[in-house]
Amino acid sequence: MATRKKRRTVGLSDSLTVKRSQSDSPTVRLSDHRVIGRALRKIDATAKVTGATIFADDLFFPRMLYAKLLRSPHPHAKILRVDVAKAARLAGVRAVLTGKDLPIPFGILPVSQDEHALAPDKVRFVGDPVAAVAATSEDVATAALDLITVEYEPLRPVPDAEDAVAHPEPRIHDYGDGGNLHKLIHLEFGDVETGFAAADLVREDLFFYEGSTHLPMEQHAAVAQWSADRKLTVWSSTQTPHYVHRALAKVLELPPARIRVIATPNGGGFGGKSDPFSHEIVVAKLAMVTGRPVKITLTREEVFYCHRGRHPTLMWIKTGVTKDGAITAMHFKSLLDGGGYGSYGVASTYYTGALQTVTYPVARYKFQGARAFTNKPPCGPKRGHGTPQPRYALEVHLDKLAEQLGADPAELRLKHLVPPNSLTANYLRVGSMGLGACLEKVVAGSEWKRKFRKLPPGKGVGLACSSYICGAGLPIYWNNMPHSGVQLKCDRGGGVTVFCGSTEIGQGSDSILAYIVAEVLGLDPFEIAVVTADTDLTPVDLGSYSSRVTLMTGNAAIQAAERAKEILAGHAARKLEIPATRVVFAGGRVFDAEDPKHGMAFAEAVQVAEAAQGTIGTVGSYTPPRSAAKYRGGGVGPSPAYSYSAAVAEVDVDPDTGIVTVPRIWIAHDIGQSINAAAVMGQVEGSVYMGLGEALMEEMAYRGNRNVVHKIPSLLEYKSPTTLEMCDVVTYLVEDPDPSGPFGAKEVGQGPLLPVPPAIANAVYDAVGVRVDEVPITPEKVLKALKKKTKGEEGRVGPTRFPDIPWPEPIRVPPPWEGGDGGAVPVAAAALERQH
Amino acid sequence: MPDPKATISFELNGEPATLAFAPHKTLLEVLREDAGLTGTKHGCELGECGTCTVLLDGTPVLSCLLLGLACAGHRVTTVEGMAAGGRLHPLQDAFAELGAAQCGYCTPAFLLAAQALLAVEPRPSRAAIKQALAGNLCRCTGYLKIYEAVELAAARLRGEDATPARETLYGHA
Amino acid sequence: MLRLPRFTYLQPTSLAEALRMKADAGPDGSYVAGGTDLYPNMKRRHQTPTTVISLMQVKDLTGWGMRDGRCVMGPCVTLTELSDSPTVRQSYAAVATAAELVSTPLLRNMGTLGGNLCLDTRCNYYNQSYEWRKAIDFCMKKDGAICWVAPSSPRCWAVSSSDVAPVMVAIGAEYQLVGPEGERLVPAARCYHNDGINYLTKQPDEILAAVRLPAPDGWDAVYHKLRRRGSFDFPVLGVAAWVRWERGSRNAERGTIVDARIVLGGVASCPQEVPEAGAVLKGTALDDEAIAAAAEAAYRPSKPLDNTDFELSWRKQMTRVYATRALQELRSRRSRRRE
Ligand SMILES: Cc1cc2nc3c(=O)[nH]c(=O)nc-3n(C[C@H](O)[C@H](O)[C@H](O)COP(=O)(O)OP(=O)(O)OC[C@H]3O[C@@H](n4cnc5c(N)ncnc54)[C@H](O)[C@@H]3O)c2cc1C
Ligand code: SF4
Ligand code: FES
Ligand code: FES
């Protein structure tokens, strides 16, 4: 158990210790693990290395048709007329759909049901689907698209967020917070002006983080089948079968009981397959219309149009610090370029302001966030969902503050860490907190002290920290049911099957279930059968996003396995004539702890139990603890636990070209407890890879002046680092078990991406003394900054202004140390307070 | 109207094969759609990702840019042809052991490119591995586990009794 | 899945047969070698030949050998074969380097020398799918009327993106072209046009049957390539530099240059020689000032347009840096050899 020492926070009012409710943490046993923590193979590893894993596009059915989507060539236009007659007559075409066939809107968030499977009256980006064809071959379907005529009335397109602020008309959507602003957020936790006044140093900075996309190697694909008894089955490369299930039921007006969604193993997701998509609904409808199986596989270009990637984000940050670096107040503004639809955007916007407070204590905090609609593919959740942008801003900003204070940036951070088991200004409940240990690891490993500000010109080191959630505290649609459910079946032959709605996207979620059940029941994980991501067979798990799976399914699996164990132990104890408390499960046997030879095989224990009480099956579920945040918007940010990472990047900057290369990154990640160390290593390295790409070269680029087309929708021109760009990674795993996690485990899939871009940016400054306050840090920008510096100007490239935005009145929430209870001050009282 | 089919004979994964398919199909399409071998994947179909790699007469090539008809009389190896007699190839084994396959979508291509490398270079340096795999993109792993798996398999293929380093699996102390 | 349009595939075994097939097919016929340029283009509907004639079975077109002290290369040798060959590495290092810098190992196992030298020009308004191009109403190079890069321009500015072609021009290679009217031998430089659409002077029915390299007799050449990533990417700038050192100056204290050529790739619709840059090197020993002057001369006419990766002003600036580095390498190769 983690210690619950009383700790003082931030040097503020009184001491703050959060009582963690015991009931929501399952039995945690931190020693003697047989499976947990070991570097085992994944249970699906053999299938993956033999090519036996069946991805969605690998499915072939007799009489299967192929679907293609006709997409808009306009960024913003009204649809006046669609004529599909010619296409429908083409030999081999079996069905053609347009917007009027699927009139019901959908969307991942209840507050933004703004998408249509096929645009009925208006298109909002180049690539927005307008019509669909099913034909006997992909060739015929493609040829048919060319025979569809669509008459458009072009509207003025909105190419980017600043343009959206400046041009409320014509509106892209007729909902939102006015004009082309989708969402405006204004939250204030304490009076920041008082905090700035109390500071010894106040600094403001502007940053821009360019949009990037997930680029899973597998292009999205889906297959649908409509049976003669009017049941629909959809196989899809989705991270969220449950949400696809809901969207299908809604749009197709079918009872959910008639729909079965099976998520095939995803060939990479990274957040890009977390929305219900047009193509999934379209193949389902086409299967219903034709009575034949229908498959769609998107081209790489179409994957760029699905997008839902990183929001391009403009940020302004102002921080006040005392001489020793304690943060007295922070004010953060973000403007997100959302693209054509809502997607997860409202949550993304909140996330740009949520996690600033969980690394270093922030005494008073104010956040203003805005998301604009623009005529580009919609942005959404990409690895780190909404938090890499502010993290980059914050960590570079801190580097600048440290320099002004004359402090070592590592020391500065180490001095001001959020204490474990505390509440932040915005009411996030921090449990275990291993950032200090992470910092110490990378500082020592990288020889930071020897290198920082001491390397020869052109070489530099930079440091950054970060934190990420282990699952969101609230579900996406309002309900008070569990977030994850597990069923467990014990077979009289000794086999155990785990059923769970979670989705394997390469992160190893199927394996996690097997390891955990094996650990609890003393079995070989490779003998556990795992059935996942099938809405007919498996209890709901919300999906593979927000780093929630290990923690939530893990806890649910522990509960189910513990319940099975209790049943089996009771019957075995009777048979063995010992107290149930002495029954041990290990090595495939069930035996007396005091006399290990006195026992039986696990299979026999199941038989004994089954004979006594019938079929043995249990369930487990997990619901996150109640959040301390009660204010509006407080749903985004709370999490059962927070992971922490620290990284040091070493860079070489070529002063003649501005080209930055990164030979090595040291990264330490506070994992709580690894369930499978090798899988954790893989997630850390993969996150570093993705962070490196975002830091240096990845960019969703559009031609604003040419119809807002995506400039480079290809794997050649969207630059994903190759083996030759990838850096060496020295990884440290910090294990500080969190009572909320299964066996103490926290997330690792996303968090380690976050410190990489700012660490690289800070290292570039260390190497050549220029600031590129804009990601990606391209050679052009570095060279431009170097030239400016040579000319005696400020050696900086980055944004220079934050536009005026019609912010709403703030929601005022007094922080815990100002007597707050997590709720907002009523508006009238707030107004009164301001007068004084 | 179905396309008229052309027929070719070639060696597929060590066995003689005769397949009939529409003449404008690439080897990628022929393998997946006409030979039922879906282990060969695709990410772009334009030569820009390497995901469709197969071996043609032992040399790694892009099956998305190779016409099926051009393979007549040649030897084609796909991931399905790597394991022999129900035993994984040492590369497959090492990939599984180290977690070099995360989502596994790029894996068949990496395995075949690595196999071709080890056929000519049993003791490749890290730099040589990076060069040999520079035509294959992976979005999940950051490549590091892949390099380590290739090195591990290479050692085992040389008959050494190799085990992965502790840092590889558990990180640095 | 992006698929090829329908076509008939022919595999002739002799030059004569290939020419005859092309004559039969007319303008709808196209030769193919490795297919790594043609097939992606066909999938994007840039080219839609109804007959595709593979040159890979034509025996005379593969392999290479020394004839009269010069190397004669078949166009169907793959880029891997070129860069792996000890002979090429030894005597024509710049050719081997350029070939080795093309795209990826997988692509080099398929792509050929001939295909590389005849490579279609590139532009990021053009190398896009049919649907994408439709969204901008196409462009002059295919299906449209206007050039989006230079809207007032009467011509297409698509970029010559071959890595090997600039080297061939720089070292003074000759292409042997065989057509229905017979054979001709053309200096590499004269095989290219600065026009994004008609970028080759070769007639469509002519086959590039051989590439004749000059005898390695006292000249040296290098190739430097600029691109975003270490593999996959086309050159956004290529610098091929060729110099002939003064004969007999081999053992002299300071050798001087009697002739030099600097050829840029990736900045125009053809490999672009910068005669001024070569001229300032003559009579120098490649000292720093000479290199700086040549790099400056190379920089001035370099006019990249906004149709590749990177910002164009940066690409232009890089001409100077890359020319400098190429020439410095030539100088250090010289001193290494004399050691
Ligand atoms: C992702 C990707 C990256 C690439 N990167 C690079 C790069 O970095 N550098 C680079 O230089 N190239 C690059 N290429 C382009 C191309 O693959 C290579 O240049 C290759 O060498 C082309 O050769 P090929 O034999 O495959 O050409 P093919 O596609 O077979 O032919 C290309 C053209 O040349 C004609 N042709 C071929 N041979 C002859 C002949 N003997 N006589 C007459 N006409 C002929 C064909 O009709 C066709 O029009 C890249 C291609 C891709 C897909
Ligand atoms: S340079 Fe102009 S005409 Fe040529 S391909 Fe590009 S846009 Fe088209
Ligand atoms: S599928 Fe991408 S290279 Fe072949
Ligand atoms: S393992 Fe997923 S792309 Fe490589």
PDB file of N, CA and C in Angstrom, chain A residues 633-658:
ATOM      1  N   GLY A 633     -17.603  21.270 -16.590  1.00  0.00           N
ATOM      2  CA  GLY A 633     -16.322  21.136 -17.277  1.00  0.00           C
ATOM      3  C   GLY A 633     -15.358  20.310 -16.443  1.00  0.00           C
ATOM      4  N   GLY A 634     -15.755  20.065 -15.179  1.00  0.00           N
ATOM      5  CA  GLY A 634     -14.894  19.276 -14.304  1.00  0.00           C
ATOM      6  C   GLY A 634     -14.880  17.804 -14.662  1.00  0.00           C
ATOM      7  N   GLY A 635     -15.608  17.426 -15.702  1.00  0.00           N
ATOM      8  CA  GLY A 635     -15.622  16.027 -16.127  1.00  0.00           C
ATOM      9  C   GLY A 635     -14.372  15.649 -16.889  1.00  0.00           C
ATOM     10  N   VAL A 636     -13.664  16.637 -17.403  1.00  0.00           N
ATOM     11  CA  VAL A 636     -12.465  16.334 -18.177  1.00  0.00           C
ATOM     12  C   VAL A 636     -11.226  16.635 -17.348  1.00  0.00           C
ATOM     13  N   GLY A 637     -10.423  15.646 -17.150  1.00  0.00           N
ATOM     14  CA  GLY A 637      -9.218  15.819 -16.351  1.00  0.00           C
ATOM     15  C   GLY A 637      -9.140  14.825 -15.217  1.00  0.00           C
ATOM     16  N   PRO A 638     -10.263  14.640 -14.472  1.00  0.00           N
ATOM     17  CA  PRO A 638     -10.206  13.663 -13.384  1.00  0.00           C
ATOM     18  C   PRO A 638      -9.932  12.259 -13.906  1.00  0.00           C
ATOM     19  N   SER A 639      -9.125  11.535 -13.184  1.00  0.00           N
ATOM     20  CA  SER A 639      -8.766  10.183 -13.578  1.00  0.00           C
ATOM     21  C   SER A 639      -8.449   9.409 -12.321  1.00  0.00           C
ATOM     22  N   PRO A 640      -8.633   8.094 -12.362  1.00  0.00           N
ATOM     23  CA  PRO A 640      -8.308   7.306 -11.167  1.00  0.00           C
ATOM     24  C   PRO A 640      -6.845   7.462 -10.759  1.00  0.00           C
ATOM     25  N   ALA A 641      -5.973   7.736 -11.733  1.00  0.00           N
ATOM     26  CA  ALA A 641      -4.559   7.866 -11.406  1.00  0.00           C
ATOM     27  C   ALA A 641      -3.870   8.633 -12.529  1.00  0.00           C
ATOM     28  N   TYR A 642      -2.693   9.154 -12.232  1.00  0.00           N
ATOM     29  CA  TYR A 642      -1.921   9.879 -13.241  1.00  0.00           C
ATOM     30  C   TYR A 642      -0.549   9.242 -13.392  1.00  0.00           C
ATOM     31  N   SER A 643      -0.150   9.028 -14.637  1.00  0.00           N
ATOM     32  CA  SER A 643       1.202   8.538 -14.875  1.00  0.00           C
ATOM     33  C   SER A 643       2.106   9.758 -15.045  1.00  0.00           C
ATOM     34  N   TYR A 644       3.383   9.554 -14.835  1.00  0.00           N
ATOM     35  CA  TYR A 644       4.335  10.664 -14.970  1.00  0.00           C
ATOM     36  C   TYR A 644       5.516  10.229 -15.821  1.00  0.00           C
ATOM     37  N   SER A 645       6.073  11.186 -16.563  1.00  0.00           N
ATOM     38  CA  SER A 645       7.273  10.899 -17.345  1.00  0.00           C
ATOM     39  C   SER A 645       8.218  12.085 -17.282  1.00  0.00           C
ATOM     40  N   ALA A 646       9.508  11.770 -17.430  1.00  0.00           N
ATOM     41  CA  ALA A 646      10.513  12.822 -17.586  1.00  0.00           C
ATOM     42  C   ALA A 646      11.445  12.385 -18.691  1.00  0.00           C
ATOM     43  N   ALA A 647      11.898  13.343 -19.486  1.00  0.00           N
ATOM     44  CA  ALA A 647      12.778  12.990 -20.595  1.00  0.00           C
ATOM     45  C   ALA A 647      13.883  14.018 -20.760  1.00  0.00           C
ATOM     46  N   VAL A 648      15.026  13.526 -21.192  1.00  0.00           N
ATOM     47  CA  VAL A 648      16.120  14.394 -21.623  1.00  0.00           C
ATOM     48  C   VAL A 648      16.424  14.026 -23.068  1.00  0.00           C
ATOM     49  N   ALA A 649      16.445  15.050 -23.910  1.00  0.00           N
ATOM     50  CA  ALA A 649      16.788  14.816 -25.312  1.00  0.00           C
ATOM     51  C   ALA A 649      18.144  15.423 -25.600  1.00  0.00           C
ATOM     52  N   GLU A 650      18.895  14.719 -26.430  1.00  0.00           N
ATOM     53  CA  GLU A 650      20.168  15.268 -26.892  1.00  0.00           C
ATOM     54  C   GLU A 650      20.011  15.557 -28.372  1.00  0.00           C
ATOM     55  N   VAL A 651      20.423  16.723 -28.818  1.00  0.00           N
ATOM     56  CA  VAL A 651      20.256  17.058 -30.234  1.00  0.00           C
ATOM     57  C   VAL A 651      21.558  17.552 -30.848  1.00  0.00           C
ATOM     58  N   ASP A 652      21.616  17.412 -32.158  1.00  0.00           N
ATOM     59  CA  ASP A 652      22.652  18.046 -32.958  1.00  0.00           C
ATOM     60  C   ASP A 652      21.946  19.002 -33.900  1.00  0.00           C
ATOM     61  N   VAL A 653      22.391  20.229 -33.926  1.00  0.00           N
ATOM     62  CA  VAL A 653      21.790  21.201 -34.837  1.00  0.00           C
ATOM     63  C   VAL A 653      22.865  21.654 -35.817  1.00  0.00           C
ATOM     64  N   ASP A 654      22.568  21.511 -37.100  1.00  0.00           N
ATOM     65  CA  ASP A 654      23.509  21.945 -38.126  1.00  0.00           C
ATOM     66  C   ASP A 654      23.266  23.434 -38.366  1.00  0.00           C
ATOM     67  N   PRO A 655      24.218  24.294 -38.008  1.00  0.00           N
ATOM     68  CA  PRO A 655      23.950  25.736 -38.078  1.00  0.00           C
ATOM     69  C   PRO A 655      23.838  26.252 -39.522  1.00  0.00           C
ATOM     70  N   ASP A 656      24.352  25.501 -40.476  1.00  0.00           N
ATOM     71  CA  ASP A 656      24.265  25.961 -41.870  1.00  0.00           C
ATOM     72  C   ASP A 656      22.905  25.662 -42.487  1.00  0.00           C
ATOM     73  N   THR A 657      22.260  24.603 -41.989  1.00  0.00           N
ATOM     74  CA  THR A 657      21.002  24.193 -42.612  1.00  0.00           C
ATOM     75  C   THR A 657      19.820  24.318 -41.662  1.00  0.00           C
ATOM     76  N   GLY A 658      20.096  24.309 -40.376  1.00  0.00           N
ATOM     77  CA  GLY A 658      19.004  24.305 -39.412  1.00  0.00           C
ATOM     78  C   GLY A 658      18.458  22.910 -39.156  1.00  0.00           C
TER      79      GLY A 658
END
